[in-house]
Amino acid sequence: MNTTVPQNGSSSSNDRTTIVAAWSTIGILILITNIFVLLIIICRRGLHNPSNIILCSMFVSGSAIALLYVFPGRVFRNWRQDSIFMCSMTPSIGIASLTCYNLHICGVSLDKSVAIMSPFRHRTISTTRNAFILIFIIWFIAFAASFAPLYTYRPYTADRCVYIPRVQEKTDQDQIFQIVLFVALVLVPMISTVILYSIIFVRINGDSSLLLKSKYRGQKKLMVKNFKVARQMIIMLGIFTVCWLPFFTLLIVQQFIYTPVTQELYSISRYAAFVYPIVNPILVAFFTSSIRNEIVRLSYRSRAARRKDTVMYYEGTIRSGVSTRQYSASGASIKDTNNNFTSRNDTCSKPASNQLH
């Protein structure tokens, strides 16, 4: 008779521990990279400009993904299930944070594209007031659209979670809502940004041969600079598309085709999607020369400070060592002890010198 006890419970608990560890790592890294670059921009007054204000808002929304979605929705799932408020709010907050981050990326892309296509107009349009207006519009659209179920077909109540029990009619409405939301606020802006970047790159590439033949060095330098910026923008947008487009696509596909295969692909694409908020601040800091220079300057200062502390430590050690050896236990000076040592060693050193005479 077979008495083997199945190990499904232990394997599921191990899988759950692995998943929690993975999501915890992702959430912590999101906070570290976004907050680090955010503090660099805030602390350095030379980086205070309208374009960087939009970047700061994007890094705040990136931190919100970790604080409002990753930790409540993926790490502390039991806490979310025990709280009626969190159970009702977490899905909408997660959708809002993702949508807000995507709209920020589109806003940054729009700002850079205007700077390349029309730099003189960009100087008049890119003001602090307009930057804050754009930020307000992005946050308002993202959260107002994401919380639409809670004030329409799933009204919030303090008695129970609005997503329990699952009713087929409400589930169908959720499918329609998610499809409309992600198509309108994710796919359309992403595709529009890709098309805009492609037009910019083609235009710069087509005009580069004419401008490089120009006699004016200023035009050549501007052309080379714009070409580098356009190339950097395409690299960042390509990474963004590769990371998030499969996730958003499978999120919509699962509303119609829910199989183990699509579920597994969706889980894999979700991890890849949430790696992007970790990588994006690094890319922005690397491709933005002003931010990159501040980080390099900060690293040099920290190295110089460590070297100075090391030198001061060794100098203090040498001084303390000399001060302790200046006086012997009997009160004689170190010079006397040195003379004694030299007098003892004279028997070895002086005869050699006398033989020369």
mmCIF file of C-alpha atoms in Angstrom:
data_model
loop_
_atom_site.group_PDB
_atom_site.id
_atom_site.type_symbol
_atom_site.label_atom_id
_atom_site.label_comp_id
_atom_site.label_asym_id
_atom_site.label_seq_id
_atom_site.Cartn_x
_atom_site.Cartn_y
_atom_site.Cartn_z
ATOM 1 C CA MET A 1 0.000 0.000 0.000
ATOM 2 C CA ASN A 2 1.405 3.380 -1.013
ATOM 3 C CA THR A 3 1.548 5.779 1.937
ATOM 4 C CA THR A 4 3.418 8.610 0.231
ATOM 5 C CA VAL A 5 2.066 12.002 1.264
ATOM 6 C CA PRO A 6 1.722 14.493 -1.592
ATOM 7 C CA GLN A 7 3.953 17.519 -1.367
ATOM 8 C CA ASN A 8 1.643 19.933 -3.185
ATOM 9 C CA GLY A 9 1.270 22.140 -0.126
ATOM 10 C CA SER A 10 5.014 22.559 0.412
ATOM 11 C CA SER A 11 5.701 23.136 -3.297
ATOM 12 C CA SER A 12 2.972 25.759 -3.530
ATOM 13 C CA SER A 13 4.326 27.518 -0.444
ATOM 14 C CA ASN A 14 7.830 27.499 -1.950
ATOM 15 C CA ASP A 15 6.484 28.913 -5.197
ATOM 16 C CA ARG A 16 4.656 31.588 -3.264
ATOM 17 C CA THR A 17 7.841 32.481 -1.368
ATOM 18 C CA THR A 18 9.780 32.739 -4.629
ATOM 19 C CA ILE A 19 7.119 34.965 -6.174
ATOM 20 C CA VAL A 20 7.045 37.240 -3.111
ATOM 21 C CA ALA A 21 10.851 37.487 -3.135
ATOM 22 C CA ALA A 22 10.854 38.363 -6.854
ATOM 23 C CA TRP A 23 8.198 41.054 -6.477
ATOM 24 C CA SER A 24 9.891 42.440 -3.352
ATOM 25 C CA THR A 25 13.165 42.762 -5.263
ATOM 26 C CA ILE A 26 11.404 44.480 -8.162
ATOM 27 C CA GLY A 27 9.620 46.918 -5.838
ATOM 28 C CA ILE A 28 12.785 47.810 -3.917
ATOM 29 C CA LEU A 29 14.803 48.359 -7.098
ATOM 30 C CA ILE A 30 12.040 50.543 -8.549
ATOM 31 C CA LEU A 31 12.156 52.745 -5.452
ATOM 32 C CA ILE A 32 15.962 52.933 -5.397
ATOM 33 C CA THR A 33 16.466 53.957 -9.030
ATOM 34 C CA ASN A 34 13.550 56.395 -9.241
ATOM 35 C CA ILE A 35 14.170 58.099 -5.899
ATOM 36 C CA PHE A 36 17.918 58.365 -6.536
ATOM 37 C CA VAL A 37 17.555 60.229 -9.849
ATOM 38 C CA LEU A 38 14.666 62.260 -8.406
ATOM 39 C CA LEU A 39 16.853 63.459 -5.512
ATOM 40 C CA ILE A 40 19.691 64.304 -7.906
ATOM 41 C CA ILE A 41 17.384 66.622 -9.861
ATOM 42 C CA ILE A 42 15.808 68.165 -6.752
ATOM 43 C CA CYS A 43 19.059 68.813 -4.886
ATOM 44 C CA ARG A 44 20.910 70.421 -7.796
ATOM 45 C CA ARG A 45 19.540 73.853 -8.703
ATOM 46 C CA GLY A 46 21.241 73.741 -12.072
ATOM 47 C CA LEU A 47 18.860 70.933 -13.069
ATOM 48 C CA HIS A 48 15.699 72.883 -12.265
ATOM 49 C CA ASN A 49 14.040 73.414 -15.648
ATOM 50 C CA PRO A 50 10.607 72.599 -17.140
ATOM 51 C CA SER A 51 11.791 69.443 -18.906
ATOM 52 C CA ASN A 52 13.262 68.028 -15.700
ATOM 53 C CA ILE A 53 10.079 68.909 -13.819
ATOM 54 C CA ILE A 54 8.249 66.474 -16.081
ATOM 55 C CA LEU A 55 10.974 63.906 -15.405
ATOM 56 C CA CYS A 56 10.533 64.384 -11.647
ATOM 57 C CA SER A 57 6.817 63.731 -11.966
ATOM 58 C CA MET A 58 7.585 60.601 -13.983
ATOM 59 C CA PHE A 59 9.938 59.324 -11.269
ATOM 60 C CA VAL A 60 7.255 59.997 -8.653
ATOM 61 C CA SER A 61 4.776 57.962 -10.683
ATOM 62 C CA GLY A 62 7.411 55.218 -11.010
ATOM 63 C CA SER A 63 7.773 55.128 -7.234
ATOM 64 C CA ALA A 64 3.976 55.010 -6.996
ATOM 65 C CA ILE A 65 4.000 51.780 -9.031
ATOM 66 C CA ALA A 66 6.044 50.139 -6.279
ATOM 67 C CA LEU A 67 4.224 51.723 -3.342
ATOM 68 C CA LEU A 68 0.662 51.505 -4.665
ATOM 69 C CA TYR A 69 0.703 48.359 -6.797
ATOM 70 C CA VAL A 70 3.715 46.067 -6.339
ATOM 71 C CA PHE A 71 3.801 45.924 -2.543
ATOM 72 C CA PRO A 72 0.027 46.007 -1.801
ATOM 73 C CA GLY A 73 -1.003 43.914 -4.790
ATOM 74 C CA ARG A 74 1.821 41.383 -5.151
ATOM 75 C CA VAL A 75 3.848 41.220 -1.949
ATOM 76 C CA PHE A 76 1.276 41.754 0.825
ATOM 77 C CA ARG A 77 -1.669 40.035 -0.830
ATOM 78 C CA ASN A 78 -3.081 38.723 2.459
ATOM 79 C CA TRP A 79 -3.213 42.258 3.832
ATOM 80 C CA ARG A 80 -5.079 43.376 0.726
ATOM 81 C CA GLN A 81 -7.590 40.545 1.039
ATOM 82 C CA ASP A 82 -8.213 41.260 4.730
ATOM 83 C CA SER A 83 -8.912 44.951 4.141
ATOM 84 C CA ILE A 84 -12.145 45.890 2.379
ATOM 85 C CA PHE A 85 -10.712 49.263 1.365
ATOM 86 C CA MET A 86 -7.530 47.793 -0.117
ATOM 87 C CA CYS A 87 -9.421 44.985 -1.839
ATOM 88 C CA SER A 88 -11.658 47.523 -3.565
ATOM 89 C CA MET A 89 -8.981 50.115 -4.324
ATOM 90 C CA THR A 90 -5.888 48.111 -5.289
ATOM 91 C CA PRO A 91 -6.994 47.120 -8.837
ATOM 92 C CA SER A 92 -7.887 50.705 -9.717
ATOM 93 C CA ILE A 93 -4.717 52.065 -8.101
ATOM 94 C CA GLY A 94 -2.604 49.566 -10.030
ATOM 95 C CA ILE A 95 -4.200 50.499 -13.338
ATOM 96 C CA ALA A 96 -3.862 54.206 -12.511
ATOM 97 C CA SER A 97 -0.148 53.941 -11.666
ATOM 98 C CA LEU A 98 0.655 52.029 -14.853
ATOM 99 C CA THR A 99 -1.398 54.385 -17.010
ATOM 100 C CA CYS A 100 0.124 57.446 -15.359
ATOM 101 C CA TYR A 101 3.654 56.168 -15.952
ATOM 102 C CA ASN A 102 2.895 55.468 -19.591
ATOM 103 C CA LEU A 103 1.433 58.937 -20.105
ATOM 104 C CA HIS A 104 4.504 60.490 -18.487
ATOM 105 C CA ILE A 105 6.739 58.675 -20.943
ATOM 106 C CA CYS A 106 4.625 60.044 -23.776
ATOM 107 C CA GLY A 107 4.832 63.535 -22.260
ATOM 108 C CA VAL A 108 8.627 63.353 -22.003
ATOM 109 C CA SER A 109 8.795 62.090 -25.571
ATOM 110 C CA LEU A 110 6.593 64.947 -26.769
ATOM 111 C CA ASP A 111 8.765 67.495 -24.973
ATOM 112 C CA LYS A 112 11.965 66.140 -26.527
ATOM 113 C CA SER A 113 10.411 65.869 -29.986
ATOM 114 C CA VAL A 114 9.356 69.522 -29.900
ATOM 115 C CA ALA A 115 12.874 70.452 -28.750
ATOM 116 C CA ILE A 116 14.318 68.663 -31.796
ATOM 117 C CA MET A 117 11.770 69.694 -34.414
ATOM 118 C CA SER A 118 11.383 73.312 -33.336
ATOM 119 C CA PRO A 119 13.980 74.376 -30.754
ATOM 120 C CA PHE A 120 13.034 78.073 -30.819
ATOM 121 C CA ARG A 121 9.362 77.314 -30.264
ATOM 122 C CA HIS A 122 10.338 74.886 -27.519
ATOM 123 C CA ARG A 123 11.980 77.713 -25.594
ATOM 124 C CA THR A 124 8.720 79.666 -25.558
ATOM 125 C CA ILE A 125 6.435 76.670 -24.917
ATOM 126 C CA SER A 126 8.576 74.860 -22.347
ATOM 127 C CA THR A 127 7.846 76.907 -19.242
ATOM 128 C CA THR A 128 7.359 75.922 -15.632
ATOM 129 C CA ARG A 129 3.680 76.821 -15.801
ATOM 130 C CA ASN A 130 3.068 74.662 -18.866
ATOM 131 C CA ALA A 131 5.027 71.805 -17.324
ATOM 132 C CA PHE A 132 2.817 71.791 -14.229
ATOM 133 C CA ILE A 133 -0.306 71.994 -16.390
ATOM 134 C CA LEU A 134 0.839 68.960 -18.376
ATOM 135 C CA ILE A 135 1.621 67.065 -15.177
ATOM 136 C CA PHE A 136 -1.814 67.855 -13.730
ATOM 137 C CA ILE A 137 -3.530 66.678 -16.920
ATOM 138 C CA ILE A 138 -1.559 63.409 -16.917
ATOM 139 C CA TRP A 139 -2.301 62.558 -13.275
ATOM 140 C CA PHE A 140 -5.951 63.603 -13.548
ATOM 141 C CA ILE A 141 -6.651 61.568 -16.695
ATOM 142 C CA ALA A 142 -4.875 58.492 -15.336
ATOM 143 C CA PHE A 143 -6.654 58.368 -11.970
ATOM 144 C CA ALA A 144 -10.047 59.634 -13.150
ATOM 145 C CA ALA A 145 -10.184 57.001 -15.890
ATOM 146 C CA SER A 146 -8.826 54.176 -13.725
ATOM 147 C CA PHE A 147 -11.281 54.794 -10.882
ATOM 148 C CA ALA A 148 -14.267 54.944 -13.246
ATOM 149 C CA PRO A 149 -15.627 51.527 -12.146
ATOM 150 C CA LEU A 150 -15.861 52.674 -8.520
ATOM 151 C CA TYR A 151 -18.262 55.487 -9.360
ATOM 152 C CA THR A 152 -20.168 53.768 -12.192
ATOM 153 C CA TYR A 153 -20.988 50.045 -12.324
ATOM 154 C CA ARG A 154 -18.984 48.982 -9.219
ATOM 155 C CA PRO A 155 -19.855 51.639 -6.600
ATOM 156 C CA TYR A 156 -17.643 51.558 -3.528
ATOM 157 C CA THR A 157 -19.184 50.418 -0.243
ATOM 158 C CA ALA A 158 -17.620 50.023 3.189
ATOM 159 C CA ASP A 159 -19.488 46.747 3.829
ATOM 160 C CA ARG A 160 -17.718 44.469 1.346
ATOM 161 C CA CYS A 161 -15.137 44.358 -1.400
ATOM 162 C CA VAL A 162 -16.661 45.511 -4.679
ATOM 163 C CA TYR A 163 -14.967 42.650 -6.546
ATOM 164 C CA ILE A 164 -16.501 39.938 -4.303
ATOM 165 C CA PRO A 165 -18.605 38.033 -5.247
ATOM 166 C CA ARG A 166 -17.685 37.890 -8.910
ATOM 167 C CA VAL A 167 -20.794 38.388 -11.009
ATOM 168 C CA GLN A 168 -20.666 37.530 -14.699
ATOM 169 C CA GLU A 169 -22.333 40.789 -15.688
ATOM 170 C CA LYS A 170 -19.762 42.853 -13.780
ATOM 171 C CA THR A 171 -16.915 40.738 -15.154
ATOM 172 C CA ASP A 172 -18.049 41.441 -18.705
ATOM 173 C CA GLN A 173 -18.152 45.150 -17.907
ATOM 174 C CA ASP A 174 -14.626 44.918 -16.470
ATOM 175 C CA GLN A 175 -13.430 43.398 -19.734
ATOM 176 C CA ILE A 176 -14.933 46.199 -21.791
ATOM 177 C CA PHE A 177 -13.538 48.829 -19.417
ATOM 178 C CA GLN A 178 -9.985 47.431 -19.446
ATOM 179 C CA ILE A 179 -9.950 47.075 -23.227
ATOM 180 C CA VAL A 180 -11.143 50.648 -23.783
ATOM 181 C CA LEU A 181 -8.784 52.041 -21.136
ATOM 182 C CA PHE A 182 -5.628 50.329 -22.320
ATOM 183 C CA VAL A 183 -6.338 50.955 -25.999
ATOM 184 C CA ALA A 184 -7.105 54.648 -25.425
ATOM 185 C CA LEU A 185 -4.454 55.482 -22.812
ATOM 186 C CA VAL A 186 -1.708 52.961 -23.512
ATOM 187 C CA LEU A 187 -1.653 51.564 -27.040
ATOM 188 C CA VAL A 188 -2.717 54.702 -28.912
ATOM 189 C CA PRO A 189 -0.168 56.979 -27.136
ATOM 190 C CA MET A 190 2.537 54.335 -27.562
ATOM 191 C CA ILE A 191 1.860 53.901 -31.285
ATOM 192 C CA SER A 192 1.611 57.673 -31.764
ATOM 193 C CA THR A 193 4.954 58.158 -30.034
ATOM 194 C CA VAL A 194 6.571 55.470 -32.186
ATOM 195 C CA ILE A 195 5.267 57.126 -35.346
ATOM 196 C CA LEU A 196 6.408 60.571 -34.155
ATOM 197 C CA TYR A 197 9.900 59.314 -33.347
ATOM 198 C CA SER A 198 10.130 57.573 -36.692
ATOM 199 C CA ILE A 199 9.233 60.799 -38.517
ATOM 200 C CA ILE A 200 11.805 62.738 -36.482
ATOM 201 C CA PHE A 201 14.525 60.178 -37.114
ATOM 202 C CA VAL A 202 13.813 60.038 -40.843
ATOM 203 C CA ARG A 203 13.775 63.815 -41.079
ATOM 204 C CA ILE A 204 17.044 64.208 -39.182
ATOM 205 C CA ASN A 205 18.667 61.428 -41.168
ATOM 206 C CA GLY A 206 17.525 62.980 -44.429
ATOM 207 C CA ASP A 207 18.705 66.478 -43.517
ATOM 208 C CA SER A 208 21.992 65.337 -42.027
ATOM 209 C CA SER A 209 23.770 65.113 -45.407
ATOM 210 C CA LEU A 210 22.756 68.666 -46.320
ATOM 211 C CA LEU A 211 23.686 70.179 -42.983
ATOM 212 C CA LEU A 212 26.987 68.370 -42.756
ATOM 213 C CA LYS A 213 27.975 69.980 -46.066
ATOM 214 C CA SER A 214 27.167 73.383 -44.655
ATOM 215 C CA LYS A 215 29.987 75.847 -44.018
ATOM 216 C CA TYR A 216 28.585 76.886 -40.638
ATOM 217 C CA ARG A 217 29.947 74.891 -37.734
ATOM 218 C CA GLY A 218 26.973 75.793 -35.565
ATOM 219 C CA GLN A 219 24.571 73.995 -37.872
ATOM 220 C CA LYS A 220 26.806 70.948 -37.968
ATOM 221 C CA LYS A 221 27.036 70.793 -34.182
ATOM 222 C CA LEU A 222 23.272 71.234 -33.861
ATOM 223 C CA MET A 223 22.686 68.486 -36.403
ATOM 224 C CA VAL A 224 24.992 66.056 -34.632
ATOM 225 C CA LYS A 225 23.377 66.882 -31.287
ATOM 226 C CA ASN A 226 19.850 66.380 -32.612
ATOM 227 C CA PHE A 227 20.859 63.122 -34.270
ATOM 228 C CA LYS A 228 22.243 61.807 -30.979
ATOM 229 C CA VAL A 229 19.101 62.859 -29.098
ATOM 230 C CA ALA A 230 16.851 61.205 -31.680
ATOM 231 C CA ARG A 231 18.880 58.010 -31.518
ATOM 232 C CA GLN A 232 18.683 58.009 -27.731
ATOM 233 C CA MET A 233 14.932 58.566 -27.853
ATOM 234 C CA ILE A 234 14.477 55.648 -30.242
ATOM 235 C CA ILE A 235 16.565 53.379 -28.006
ATOM 236 C CA MET A 236 14.502 54.316 -24.946
ATOM 237 C CA LEU A 237 11.230 53.923 -26.799
ATOM 238 C CA GLY A 238 12.341 50.584 -28.246
ATOM 239 C CA ILE A 239 13.126 49.231 -24.776
ATOM 240 C CA PHE A 240 9.809 50.562 -23.523
ATOM 241 C CA THR A 241 7.926 48.878 -26.368
ATOM 242 C CA VAL A 242 9.718 45.556 -25.924
ATOM 243 C CA CYS A 243 9.052 45.553 -22.169
ATOM 244 C CA TRP A 244 5.450 46.748 -22.024
ATOM 245 C CA LEU A 245 3.785 46.035 -25.361
ATOM 246 C CA PRO A 246 3.598 42.227 -24.790
ATOM 247 C CA PHE A 247 2.198 42.822 -21.297
ATOM 248 C CA PHE A 248 -0.573 45.157 -22.445
ATOM 249 C CA THR A 249 -1.351 42.997 -25.465
ATOM 250 C CA LEU A 250 -1.667 39.804 -23.409
ATOM 251 C CA LEU A 251 -3.738 41.669 -20.839
ATOM 252 C CA ILE A 252 -6.309 42.338 -23.542
ATOM 253 C CA VAL A 253 -5.976 38.882 -25.116
ATOM 254 C CA GLN A 254 -6.728 37.216 -21.795
ATOM 255 C CA GLN A 255 -10.105 38.892 -21.719
ATOM 256 C CA PHE A 256 -11.133 36.692 -24.650
ATOM 257 C CA ILE A 257 -8.729 33.736 -24.596
ATOM 258 C CA TYR A 258 -7.928 32.537 -21.081
ATOM 259 C CA THR A 259 -5.847 29.362 -21.291
ATOM 260 C CA PRO A 260 -2.867 28.043 -19.301
ATOM 261 C CA VAL A 261 -0.593 29.101 -22.159
ATOM 262 C CA THR A 262 -1.826 32.692 -22.253
ATOM 263 C CA GLN A 263 -1.767 32.833 -18.469
ATOM 264 C CA GLU A 264 1.877 31.695 -18.366
ATOM 265 C CA LEU A 265 2.874 34.133 -21.100
ATOM 266 C CA TYR A 266 1.069 36.915 -19.270
ATOM 267 C CA SER A 267 2.952 36.136 -16.043
ATOM 268 C CA ILE A 268 6.307 36.249 -17.843
ATOM 269 C CA SER A 269 5.462 39.460 -19.680
ATOM 270 C CA ARG A 270 4.348 41.060 -16.415
ATOM 271 C CA TYR A 271 7.791 40.574 -14.874
ATOM 272 C CA ALA A 272 9.412 42.043 -18.000
ATOM 273 C CA ALA A 273 7.030 45.007 -17.893
ATOM 274 C CA PHE A 274 7.833 45.886 -14.296
ATOM 275 C CA VAL A 275 11.548 45.730 -14.962
ATOM 276 C CA TYR A 276 11.165 48.821 -17.155
ATOM 277 C CA PRO A 277 10.506 51.250 -14.241
ATOM 278 C CA ILE A 278 13.843 50.036 -12.866
ATOM 279 C CA VAL A 279 15.758 50.547 -16.110
ATOM 280 C CA ASN A 280 14.091 53.766 -17.260
ATOM 281 C CA PRO A 281 15.645 56.119 -14.633
ATOM 282 C CA ILE A 282 19.062 54.654 -15.433
ATOM 283 C CA LEU A 283 18.549 55.279 -19.145
ATOM 284 C CA VAL A 284 17.278 58.809 -18.540
ATOM 285 C CA ALA A 285 20.260 59.627 -16.301
ATOM 286 C CA PHE A 286 22.703 58.154 -18.824
ATOM 287 C CA PHE A 287 21.275 59.844 -21.918
ATOM 288 C CA THR A 288 20.657 63.239 -20.263
ATOM 289 C CA SER A 289 24.042 64.931 -20.173
ATOM 290 C CA SER A 290 23.229 67.370 -17.361
ATOM 291 C CA ILE A 291 22.018 64.615 -15.032
ATOM 292 C CA ARG A 292 24.879 62.332 -16.025
ATOM 293 C CA ASN A 293 27.441 65.050 -15.302
ATOM 294 C CA GLU A 294 25.953 65.676 -11.859
ATOM 295 C CA ILE A 295 26.110 61.987 -11.006
ATOM 296 C CA VAL A 296 29.736 61.811 -12.195
ATOM 297 C CA ARG A 297 30.587 64.925 -10.176
ATOM 298 C CA LEU A 298 28.899 63.414 -7.137
ATOM 299 C CA SER A 299 30.880 60.201 -7.499
ATOM 300 C CA TYR A 300 34.151 62.167 -7.799
ATOM 301 C CA ARG A 301 33.300 64.149 -4.683
ATOM 302 C CA SER A 302 32.539 61.001 -2.737
ATOM 303 C CA ARG A 303 35.838 59.452 -3.859
ATOM 304 C CA ALA A 304 37.730 62.618 -2.952
ATOM 305 C CA ALA A 305 36.025 62.696 0.441
ATOM 306 C CA ARG A 306 36.962 59.067 1.082
ATOM 307 C CA ARG A 307 40.568 59.746 0.074
ATOM 308 C CA LYS A 308 40.702 62.791 2.329
ATOM 309 C CA ASP A 309 39.309 60.792 5.246
ATOM 310 C CA THR A 310 41.862 58.058 4.598
ATOM 311 C CA VAL A 311 44.746 60.561 4.498
ATOM 312 C CA MET A 312 43.544 62.272 7.666
ATOM 313 C CA TYR A 313 43.201 58.885 9.356
ATOM 314 C CA TYR A 314 46.767 57.878 8.500
ATOM 315 C CA GLU A 315 48.119 61.293 9.468
ATOM 316 C CA GLY A 316 46.322 61.032 12.790
ATOM 317 C CA THR A 317 47.701 57.541 13.275
ATOM 318 C CA ILE A 318 51.260 58.690 12.542
ATOM 319 C CA ARG A 319 50.951 61.682 14.852
ATOM 320 C CA SER A 320 49.528 59.592 17.647
ATOM 321 C CA GLY A 321 52.309 57.048 17.148
ATOM 322 C CA VAL A 322 55.001 59.740 17.316
ATOM 323 C CA SER A 323 53.448 61.310 20.400
ATOM 324 C CA THR A 324 53.414 58.001 22.218
ATOM 325 C CA ARG A 325 57.059 57.316 21.341
ATOM 326 C CA GLN A 326 58.372 60.771 22.200
ATOM 327 C CA TYR A 327 58.679 59.871 25.850
ATOM 328 C CA SER A 328 59.800 56.561 27.237
ATOM 329 C CA ALA A 329 58.591 55.048 30.454
ATOM 330 C CA SER A 330 61.501 56.584 32.435
ATOM 331 C CA GLY A 331 60.920 60.067 31.023
ATOM 332 C CA ALA A 332 63.874 60.053 28.611
ATOM 333 C CA SER A 333 63.331 61.564 25.189
ATOM 334 C CA ILE A 334 63.311 59.556 22.056
ATOM 335 C CA LYS A 335 66.457 61.355 20.929
ATOM 336 C CA ASP A 336 68.365 59.829 23.828
ATOM 337 C CA THR A 337 67.143 56.384 22.974
ATOM 338 C CA ASN A 338 68.130 56.957 19.367
ATOM 339 C CA ASN A 339 71.590 58.046 20.487
ATOM 340 C CA ASN A 340 71.892 54.913 22.571
ATOM 341 C CA PHE A 341 70.942 52.798 19.603
ATOM 342 C CA THR A 342 73.399 54.570 17.359
ATOM 343 C CA SER A 343 76.191 54.264 19.929
ATOM 344 C CA ARG A 344 75.591 50.540 20.118
ATOM 345 C CA ASN A 345 75.584 50.245 16.378
ATOM 346 C CA ASP A 346 78.739 52.319 16.060
ATOM 347 C CA THR A 347 80.804 49.220 16.729
ATOM 348 C CA CYS A 348 79.529 47.854 13.456
ATOM 349 C CA SER A 349 79.437 51.016 11.401
ATOM 350 C CA LYS A 350 82.508 53.041 12.512
ATOM 351 C CA PRO A 351 85.258 50.498 11.879
ATOM 352 C CA ALA A 352 84.234 50.341 8.264
ATOM 353 C CA SER A 353 84.547 54.116 8.015
ATOM 354 C CA ASN A 354 87.945 54.158 9.886
ATOM 355 C CA GLN A 355 89.438 51.719 7.440
ATOM 356 C CA LEU A 356 88.999 54.355 4.731
ATOM 357 C CA HIS A 357 91.350 56.649 6.617
#
